[in-house]
Coordinates of C-alpha atoms (C1' of nucleotides) in Angstrom, one line a residue:
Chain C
X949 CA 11.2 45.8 -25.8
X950 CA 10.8 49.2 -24.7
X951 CA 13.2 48.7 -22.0
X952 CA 15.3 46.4 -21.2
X953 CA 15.2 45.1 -17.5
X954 CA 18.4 45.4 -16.9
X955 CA 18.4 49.2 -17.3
X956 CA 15.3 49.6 -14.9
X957 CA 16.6 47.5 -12.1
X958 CA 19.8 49.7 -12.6
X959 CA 17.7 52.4 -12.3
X960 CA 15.7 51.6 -9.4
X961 CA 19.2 50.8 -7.9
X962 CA 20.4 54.5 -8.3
X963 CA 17.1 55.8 -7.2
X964 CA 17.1 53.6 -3.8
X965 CA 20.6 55.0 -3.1
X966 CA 19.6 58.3 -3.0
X967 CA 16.9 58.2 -1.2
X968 CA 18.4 55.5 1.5
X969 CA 21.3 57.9 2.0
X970 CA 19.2 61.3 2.3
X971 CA 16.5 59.6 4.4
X972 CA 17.5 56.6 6.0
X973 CA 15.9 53.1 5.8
X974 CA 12.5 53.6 7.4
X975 CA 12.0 57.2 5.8
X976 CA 13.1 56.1 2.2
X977 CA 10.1 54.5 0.9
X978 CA 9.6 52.5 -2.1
X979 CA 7.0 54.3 -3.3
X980 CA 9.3 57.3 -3.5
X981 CA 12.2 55.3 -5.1
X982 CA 9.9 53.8 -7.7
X983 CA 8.3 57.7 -8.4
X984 CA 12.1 59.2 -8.6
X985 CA 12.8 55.8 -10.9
X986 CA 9.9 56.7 -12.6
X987 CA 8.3 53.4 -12.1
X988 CA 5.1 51.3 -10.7
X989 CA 6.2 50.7 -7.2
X990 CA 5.2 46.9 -7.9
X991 CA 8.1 46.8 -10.4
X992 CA 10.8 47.3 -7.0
X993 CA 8.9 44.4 -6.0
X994 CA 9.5 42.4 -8.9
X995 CA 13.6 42.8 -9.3
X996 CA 14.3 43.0 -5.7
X997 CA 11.5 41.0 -3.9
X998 CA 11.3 43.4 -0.8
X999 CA 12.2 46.6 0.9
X1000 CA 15.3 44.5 2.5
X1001 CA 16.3 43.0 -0.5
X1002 CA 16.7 46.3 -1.8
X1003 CA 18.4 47.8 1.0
X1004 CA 20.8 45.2 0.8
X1005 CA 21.3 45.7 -2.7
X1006 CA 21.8 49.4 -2.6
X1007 CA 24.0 48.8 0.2
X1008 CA 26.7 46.6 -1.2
X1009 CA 30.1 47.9 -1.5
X1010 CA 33.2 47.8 -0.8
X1011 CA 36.2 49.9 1.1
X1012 CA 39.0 48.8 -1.6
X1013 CA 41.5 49.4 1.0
X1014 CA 45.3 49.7 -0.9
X1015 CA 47.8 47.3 0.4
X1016 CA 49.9 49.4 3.1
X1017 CA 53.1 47.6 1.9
X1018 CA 52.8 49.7 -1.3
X1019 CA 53.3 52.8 1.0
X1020 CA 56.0 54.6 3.0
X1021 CA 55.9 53.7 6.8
X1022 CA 55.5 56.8 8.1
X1023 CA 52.5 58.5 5.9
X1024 CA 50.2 55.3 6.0
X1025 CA 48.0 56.9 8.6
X1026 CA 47.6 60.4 6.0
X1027 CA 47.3 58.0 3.4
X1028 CA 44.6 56.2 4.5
X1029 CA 42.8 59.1 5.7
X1030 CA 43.1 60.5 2.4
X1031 CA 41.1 57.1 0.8
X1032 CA 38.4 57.3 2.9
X1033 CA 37.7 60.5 1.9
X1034 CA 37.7 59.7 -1.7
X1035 CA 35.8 56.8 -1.1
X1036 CA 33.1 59.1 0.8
X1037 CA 32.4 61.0 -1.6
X1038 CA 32.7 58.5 -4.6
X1039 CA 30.4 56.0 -3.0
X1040 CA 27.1 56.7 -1.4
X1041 CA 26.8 52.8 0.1
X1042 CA 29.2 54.3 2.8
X1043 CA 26.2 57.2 3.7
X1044 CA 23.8 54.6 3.6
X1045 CA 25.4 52.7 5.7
X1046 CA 25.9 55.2 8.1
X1047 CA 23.1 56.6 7.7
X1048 CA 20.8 53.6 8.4
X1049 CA 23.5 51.5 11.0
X1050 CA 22.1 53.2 13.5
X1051 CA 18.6 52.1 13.5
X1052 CA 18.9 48.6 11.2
X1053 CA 19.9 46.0 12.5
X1054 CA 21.3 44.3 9.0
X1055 CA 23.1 48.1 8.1
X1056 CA 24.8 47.7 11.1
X1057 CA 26.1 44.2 11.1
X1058 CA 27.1 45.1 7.4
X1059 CA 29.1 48.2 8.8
X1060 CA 30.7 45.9 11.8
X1061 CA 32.0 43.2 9.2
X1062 CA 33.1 45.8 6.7
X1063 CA 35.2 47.7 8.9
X1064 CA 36.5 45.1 11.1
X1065 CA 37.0 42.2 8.2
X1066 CA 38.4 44.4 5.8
X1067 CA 40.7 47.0 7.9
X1068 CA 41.6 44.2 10.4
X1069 CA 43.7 42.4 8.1
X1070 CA 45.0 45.6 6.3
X1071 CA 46.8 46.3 9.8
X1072 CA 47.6 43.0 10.3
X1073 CA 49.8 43.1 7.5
X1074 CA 51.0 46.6 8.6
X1075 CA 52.5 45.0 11.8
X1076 CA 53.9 41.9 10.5
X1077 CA 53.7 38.7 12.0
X1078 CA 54.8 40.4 15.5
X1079 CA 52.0 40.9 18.2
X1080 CA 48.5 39.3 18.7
X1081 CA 45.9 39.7 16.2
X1082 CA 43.7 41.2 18.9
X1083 CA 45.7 44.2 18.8
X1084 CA 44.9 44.4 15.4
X1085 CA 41.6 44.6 16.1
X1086 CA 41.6 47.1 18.6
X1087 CA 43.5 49.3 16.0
X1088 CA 41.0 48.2 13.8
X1089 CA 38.2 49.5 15.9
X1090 CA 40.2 52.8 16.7
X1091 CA 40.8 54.2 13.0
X1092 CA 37.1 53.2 12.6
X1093 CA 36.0 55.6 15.3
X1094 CA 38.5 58.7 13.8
X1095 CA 37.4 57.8 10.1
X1096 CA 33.6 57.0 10.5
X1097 CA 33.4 60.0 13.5
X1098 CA 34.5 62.5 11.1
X1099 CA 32.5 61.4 8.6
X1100 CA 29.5 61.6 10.5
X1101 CA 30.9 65.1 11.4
X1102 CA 30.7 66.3 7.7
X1103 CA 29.0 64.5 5.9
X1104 CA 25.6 63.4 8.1
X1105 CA 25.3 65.7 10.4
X1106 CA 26.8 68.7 8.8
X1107 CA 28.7 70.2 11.5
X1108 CA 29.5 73.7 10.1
X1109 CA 33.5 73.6 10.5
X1110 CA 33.6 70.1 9.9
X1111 CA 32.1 71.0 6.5
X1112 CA 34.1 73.9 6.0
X1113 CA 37.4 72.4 6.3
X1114 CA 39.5 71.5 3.3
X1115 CA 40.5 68.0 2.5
X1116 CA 44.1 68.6 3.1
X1117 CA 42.9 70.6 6.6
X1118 CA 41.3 67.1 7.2
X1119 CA 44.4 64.6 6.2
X1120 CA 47.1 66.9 7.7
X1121 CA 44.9 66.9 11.4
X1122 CA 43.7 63.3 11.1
X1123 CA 46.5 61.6 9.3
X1124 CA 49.0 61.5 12.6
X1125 CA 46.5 59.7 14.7
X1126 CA 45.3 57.2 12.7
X1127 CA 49.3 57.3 12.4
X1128 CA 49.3 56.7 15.7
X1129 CA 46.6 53.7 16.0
X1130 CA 48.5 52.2 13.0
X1131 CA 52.0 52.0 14.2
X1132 CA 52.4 53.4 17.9
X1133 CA 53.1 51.3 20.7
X1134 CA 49.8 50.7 23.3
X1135 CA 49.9 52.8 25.9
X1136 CA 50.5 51.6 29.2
X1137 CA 47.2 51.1 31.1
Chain P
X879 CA -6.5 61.7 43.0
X880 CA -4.9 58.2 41.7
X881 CA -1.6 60.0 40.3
X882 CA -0.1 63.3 39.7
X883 CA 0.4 64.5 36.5
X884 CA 3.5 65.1 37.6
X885 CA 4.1 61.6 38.1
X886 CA 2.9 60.2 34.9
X887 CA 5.0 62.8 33.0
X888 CA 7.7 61.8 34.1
X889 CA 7.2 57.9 33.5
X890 CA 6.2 58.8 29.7
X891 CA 9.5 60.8 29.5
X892 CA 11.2 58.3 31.1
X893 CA 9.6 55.3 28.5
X894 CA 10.6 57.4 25.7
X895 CA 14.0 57.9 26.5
X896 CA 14.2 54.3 26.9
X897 CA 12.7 53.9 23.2
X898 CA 14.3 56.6 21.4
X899 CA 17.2 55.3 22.3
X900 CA 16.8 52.0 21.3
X901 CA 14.7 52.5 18.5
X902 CA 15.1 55.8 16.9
X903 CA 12.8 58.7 16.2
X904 CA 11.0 56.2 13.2
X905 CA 10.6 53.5 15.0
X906 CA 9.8 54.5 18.3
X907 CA 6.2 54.7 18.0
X908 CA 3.7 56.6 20.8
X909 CA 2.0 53.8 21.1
X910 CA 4.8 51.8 22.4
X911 CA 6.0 54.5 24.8
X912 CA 2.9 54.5 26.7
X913 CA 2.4 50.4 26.7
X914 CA 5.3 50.7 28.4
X915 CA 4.4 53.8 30.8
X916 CA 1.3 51.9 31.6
X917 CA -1.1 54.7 29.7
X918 CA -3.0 55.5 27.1
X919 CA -1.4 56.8 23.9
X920 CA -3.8 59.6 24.3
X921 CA -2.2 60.7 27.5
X922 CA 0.9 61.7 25.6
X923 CA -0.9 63.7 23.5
X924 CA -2.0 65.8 26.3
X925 CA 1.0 66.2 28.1
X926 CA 3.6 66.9 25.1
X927 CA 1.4 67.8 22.3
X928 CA 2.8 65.5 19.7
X929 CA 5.7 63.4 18.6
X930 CA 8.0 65.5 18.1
X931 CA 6.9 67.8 21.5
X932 CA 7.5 64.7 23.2
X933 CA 10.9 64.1 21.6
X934 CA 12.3 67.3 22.6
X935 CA 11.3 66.7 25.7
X936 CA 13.2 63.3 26.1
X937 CA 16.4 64.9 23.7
X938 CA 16.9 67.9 26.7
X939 CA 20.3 67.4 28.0
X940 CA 23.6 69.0 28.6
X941 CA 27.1 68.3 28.7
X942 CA 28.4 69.6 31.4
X943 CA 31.9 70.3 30.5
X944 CA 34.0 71.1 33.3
X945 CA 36.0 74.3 33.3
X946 CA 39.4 73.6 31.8
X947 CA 41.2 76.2 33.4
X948 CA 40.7 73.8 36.7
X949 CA 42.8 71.1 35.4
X950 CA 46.7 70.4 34.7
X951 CA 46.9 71.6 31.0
X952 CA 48.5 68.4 29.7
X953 CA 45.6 66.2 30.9
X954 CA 42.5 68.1 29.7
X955 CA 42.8 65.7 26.9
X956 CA 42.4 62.5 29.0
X957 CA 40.3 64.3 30.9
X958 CA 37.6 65.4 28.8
X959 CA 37.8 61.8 27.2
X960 CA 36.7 60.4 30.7
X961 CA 34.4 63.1 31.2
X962 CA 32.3 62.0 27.6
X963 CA 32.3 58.5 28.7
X964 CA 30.3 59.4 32.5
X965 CA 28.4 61.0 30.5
X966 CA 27.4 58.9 27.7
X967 CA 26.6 56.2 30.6
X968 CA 25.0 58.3 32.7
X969 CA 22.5 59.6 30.2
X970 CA 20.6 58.8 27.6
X971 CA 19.6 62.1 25.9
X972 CA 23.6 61.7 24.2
X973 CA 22.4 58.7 22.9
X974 CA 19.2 59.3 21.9
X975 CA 20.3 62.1 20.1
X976 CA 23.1 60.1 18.1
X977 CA 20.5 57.4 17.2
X978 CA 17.9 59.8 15.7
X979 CA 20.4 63.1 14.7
X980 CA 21.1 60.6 11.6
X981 CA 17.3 60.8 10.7
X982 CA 15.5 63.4 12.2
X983 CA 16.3 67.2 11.2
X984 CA 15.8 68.2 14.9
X985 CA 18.3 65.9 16.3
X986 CA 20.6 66.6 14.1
X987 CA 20.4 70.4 14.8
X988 CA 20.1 70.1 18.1
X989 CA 23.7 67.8 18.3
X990 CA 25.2 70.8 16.4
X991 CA 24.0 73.4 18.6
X992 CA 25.2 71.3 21.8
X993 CA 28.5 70.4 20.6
X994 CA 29.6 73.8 19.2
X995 CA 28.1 76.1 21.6
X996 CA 29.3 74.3 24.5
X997 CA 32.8 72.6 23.2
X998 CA 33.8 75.8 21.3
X999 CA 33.6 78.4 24.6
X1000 CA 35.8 75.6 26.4
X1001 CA 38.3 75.1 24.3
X1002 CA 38.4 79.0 23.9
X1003 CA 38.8 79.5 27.7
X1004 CA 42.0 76.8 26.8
X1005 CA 43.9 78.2 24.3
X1006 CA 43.0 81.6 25.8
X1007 CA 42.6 85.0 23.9
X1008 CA 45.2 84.3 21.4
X1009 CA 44.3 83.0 18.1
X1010 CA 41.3 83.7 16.0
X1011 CA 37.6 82.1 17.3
X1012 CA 37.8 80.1 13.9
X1013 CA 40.6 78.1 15.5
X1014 CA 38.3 76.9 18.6
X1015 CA 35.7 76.0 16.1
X1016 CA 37.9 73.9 14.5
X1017 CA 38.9 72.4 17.1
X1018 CA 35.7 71.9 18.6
X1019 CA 35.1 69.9 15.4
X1020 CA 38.0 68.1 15.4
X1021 CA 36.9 66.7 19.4
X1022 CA 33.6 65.8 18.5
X1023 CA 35.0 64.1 15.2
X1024 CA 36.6 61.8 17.3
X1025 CA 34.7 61.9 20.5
X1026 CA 31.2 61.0 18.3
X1027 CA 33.1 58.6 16.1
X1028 CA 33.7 56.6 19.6
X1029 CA 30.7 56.6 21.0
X1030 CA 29.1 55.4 17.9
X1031 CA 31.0 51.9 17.4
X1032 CA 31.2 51.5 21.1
X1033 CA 27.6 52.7 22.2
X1034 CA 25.3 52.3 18.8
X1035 CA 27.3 49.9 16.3
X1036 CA 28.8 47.7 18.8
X1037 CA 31.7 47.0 17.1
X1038 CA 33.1 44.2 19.4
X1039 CA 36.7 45.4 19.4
X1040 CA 35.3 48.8 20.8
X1041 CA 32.7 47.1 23.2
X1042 CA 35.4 45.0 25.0
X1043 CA 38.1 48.0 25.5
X1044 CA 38.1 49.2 28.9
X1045 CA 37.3 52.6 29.8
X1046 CA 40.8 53.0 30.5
X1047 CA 42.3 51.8 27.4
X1048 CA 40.0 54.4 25.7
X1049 CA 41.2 57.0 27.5
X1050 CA 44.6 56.2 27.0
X1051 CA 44.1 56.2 23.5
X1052 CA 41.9 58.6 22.7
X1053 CA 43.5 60.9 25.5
X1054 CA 46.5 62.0 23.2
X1055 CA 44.5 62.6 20.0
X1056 CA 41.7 65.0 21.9
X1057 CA 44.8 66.8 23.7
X1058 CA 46.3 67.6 20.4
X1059 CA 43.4 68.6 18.9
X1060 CA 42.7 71.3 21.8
X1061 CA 46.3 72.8 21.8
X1062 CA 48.7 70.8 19.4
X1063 CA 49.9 73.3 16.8
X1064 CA 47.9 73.7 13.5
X1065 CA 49.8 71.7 11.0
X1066 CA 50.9 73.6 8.2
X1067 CA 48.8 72.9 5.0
Chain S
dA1416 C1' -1.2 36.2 -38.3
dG1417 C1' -1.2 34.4 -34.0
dT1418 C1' 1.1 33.1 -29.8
dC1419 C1' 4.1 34.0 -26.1
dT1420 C1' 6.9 36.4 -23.0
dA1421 C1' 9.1 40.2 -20.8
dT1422 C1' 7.9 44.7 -19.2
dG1423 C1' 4.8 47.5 -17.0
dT1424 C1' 0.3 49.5 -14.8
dC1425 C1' -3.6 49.5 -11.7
dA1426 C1' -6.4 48.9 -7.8
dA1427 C1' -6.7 47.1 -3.7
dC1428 C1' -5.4 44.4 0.7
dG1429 C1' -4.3 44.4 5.6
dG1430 C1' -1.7 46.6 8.9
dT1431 C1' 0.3 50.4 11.5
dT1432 C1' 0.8 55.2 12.7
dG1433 C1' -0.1 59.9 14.8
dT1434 C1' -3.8 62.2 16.3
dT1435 C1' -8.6 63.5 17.9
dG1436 C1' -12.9 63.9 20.4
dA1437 C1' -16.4 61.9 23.2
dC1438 C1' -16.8 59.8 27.3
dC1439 C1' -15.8 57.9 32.1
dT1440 C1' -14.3 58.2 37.2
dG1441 C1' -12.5 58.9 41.6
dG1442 C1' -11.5 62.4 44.7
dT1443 C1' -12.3 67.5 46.4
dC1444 C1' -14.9 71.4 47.8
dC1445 C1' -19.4 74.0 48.5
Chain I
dG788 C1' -25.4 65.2 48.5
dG789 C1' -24.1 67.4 44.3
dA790 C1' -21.2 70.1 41.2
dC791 C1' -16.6 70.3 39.5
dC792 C1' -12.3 68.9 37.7
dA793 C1' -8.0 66.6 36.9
dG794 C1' -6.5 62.1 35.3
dG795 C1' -7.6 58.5 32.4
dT796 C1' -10.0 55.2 28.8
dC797 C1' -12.0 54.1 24.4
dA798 C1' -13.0 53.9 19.7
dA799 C1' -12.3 55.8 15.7
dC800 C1' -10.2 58.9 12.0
dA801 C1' -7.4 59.7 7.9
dA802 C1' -3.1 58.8 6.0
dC803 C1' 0.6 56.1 4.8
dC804 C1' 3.1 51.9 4.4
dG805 C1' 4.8 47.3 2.1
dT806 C1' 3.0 44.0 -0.6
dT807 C1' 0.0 41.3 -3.9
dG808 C1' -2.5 39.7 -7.8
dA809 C1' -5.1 40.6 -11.9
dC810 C1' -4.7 42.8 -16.0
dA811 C1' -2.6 45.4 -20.2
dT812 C1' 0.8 45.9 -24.1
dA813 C1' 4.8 46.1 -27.1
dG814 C1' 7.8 43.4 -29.5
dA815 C1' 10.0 38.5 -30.7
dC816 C1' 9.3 34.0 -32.6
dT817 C1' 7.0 30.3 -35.4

DNA sequence: AGTCTATGTCAACGGTTGTTGACCTGGTCC
DNA sequence: GGACCAGGTCAACAACCGTTGACATAGACT
């Protein structure tokens, strides 16, 4: 064979991810991916059976959150921060997702049970048994806003300082308030 | 005459607000915006020249930021937090421009521009003439990291945790992270 | 050799989009 | 009354999109 299929659909994959992440969903089009794949655009067809299907394909991942009982009290908040980071720039599913959350309905339901299904428990554990499991959402839903805020920040829209600033700059700023929504106590309201 | 042009400008404006913000700059298509305005797609042509006239037409907006010097210096965090939540409600240019910035180059620049030419004089006028301008734009940064970040799971992702919060519980929350961002000490790196 | 299958191309479809230009029409002024 | 004009409609355009089905071809199997 002259290729096999598995290396095309792999290739189509990498393709989609680019362009999804640089362009968004309704911008990306599979006639680009299939050019930058170097492919009929009929072939995306074939492996993935739509423009969805491949969306959802290219947009599969997952956060790979550490267990925080592995990590000193106090610098779980700097070490998250630290992870997403990492995982930003390893992964481009998180861009995607980002990037195509705002206007797609399935992105953002995928972003909504990503963060909250996956960091949800991570603080649960964090906490112990102690206190409702609605605060762990609500912390949940605050680290979301710091982490996926300042990645929108520097990676989407490109906010010059944002950009500018060193990873450490980032962690050492960052790190004591997701600290904060971690561990602290509510605030009275 | 039947109407003013004054008067059907302002519904199309109005109509595309509506749909940029809901939909996006993709999405959002002309000949939506007029069904709803009650006109023909034409008629948008006329009056804004094209898509993207028309879009920088609904995307006009400002932030108003109050002058911090006005306010007790240990609550311009909370503050300002309450401030970007009247606002976000009030209008939908913030929005709009959060939905499409992810997209559209013109959003995107236009965000930039409004955040750090309006967020980085304030926060100068805080911290005063000490420290270097490159501190404020940091800062600046840092606010809109988290101030954006909100406002996107709350207003555009819907992340339930973030929906159901009060608008005091945010504030109490995010209140102590924006106030130590504007004049916490720079951690040492 | 001849068949079969996986891999791939090609041309076309129906639909939607931004945009354009020709045309209509109700009110205003001479 | 008739010319004029702002406000508005209509049909169509070229381009692009996702998607489809008919067709080609290189290699594996009998």
């Amino acid at each position: 064979m002259r290729r096999s299929s598995a290396q095309t659909k792999a290739g189509i994959l990498a393709a989609a991810r680019e362009r999804f992440a640089a362009d968004g969903y309704e911008r990306a089009t599979i006639r680009a991916i299939a050019a930058a794949a170097g492919i009929d655009p009929s072939m995306v067809m074939r492996y993935f059976g739509s423009k969805d299907g491949l969306f959802a394909a290219a947009a599969e991942f997952d956060l790979r959150l550490p267990d925080p009982r592995d990590l000193p009290r106090d610098q779980v908040g700097a070490t998250l921060v630290r992870h997403f980071m990492h995982r930003w720039e390893a992964d481009d599913a998180l861009q995607i997702l980002l990037r195509t959350g705002v206007t797609n309905q399935a992105a953002a339901e995928r972003l909504r049970t990503v963060f909250v299904t996956q960091l949800t428990p991570t603080i649960a554990a964090l906490t112990g048994a102690a206190g409702p499991l609605g605060q762990a959402e609500s912390r949940a839903a605050l680290v979301a806003s710091q982490i996926l805020g300042m990645a929108l920040c520097r990676y989407v829209l490109r906010l010059p300082p944002a950009v500018t600033m060193t990873d450490d700059d980032v962690v050492a700023w960052l790190g004591p308030t997701v600290q904060r929504y971690l561990t602290g106590d509510a605030p009275a309201t």
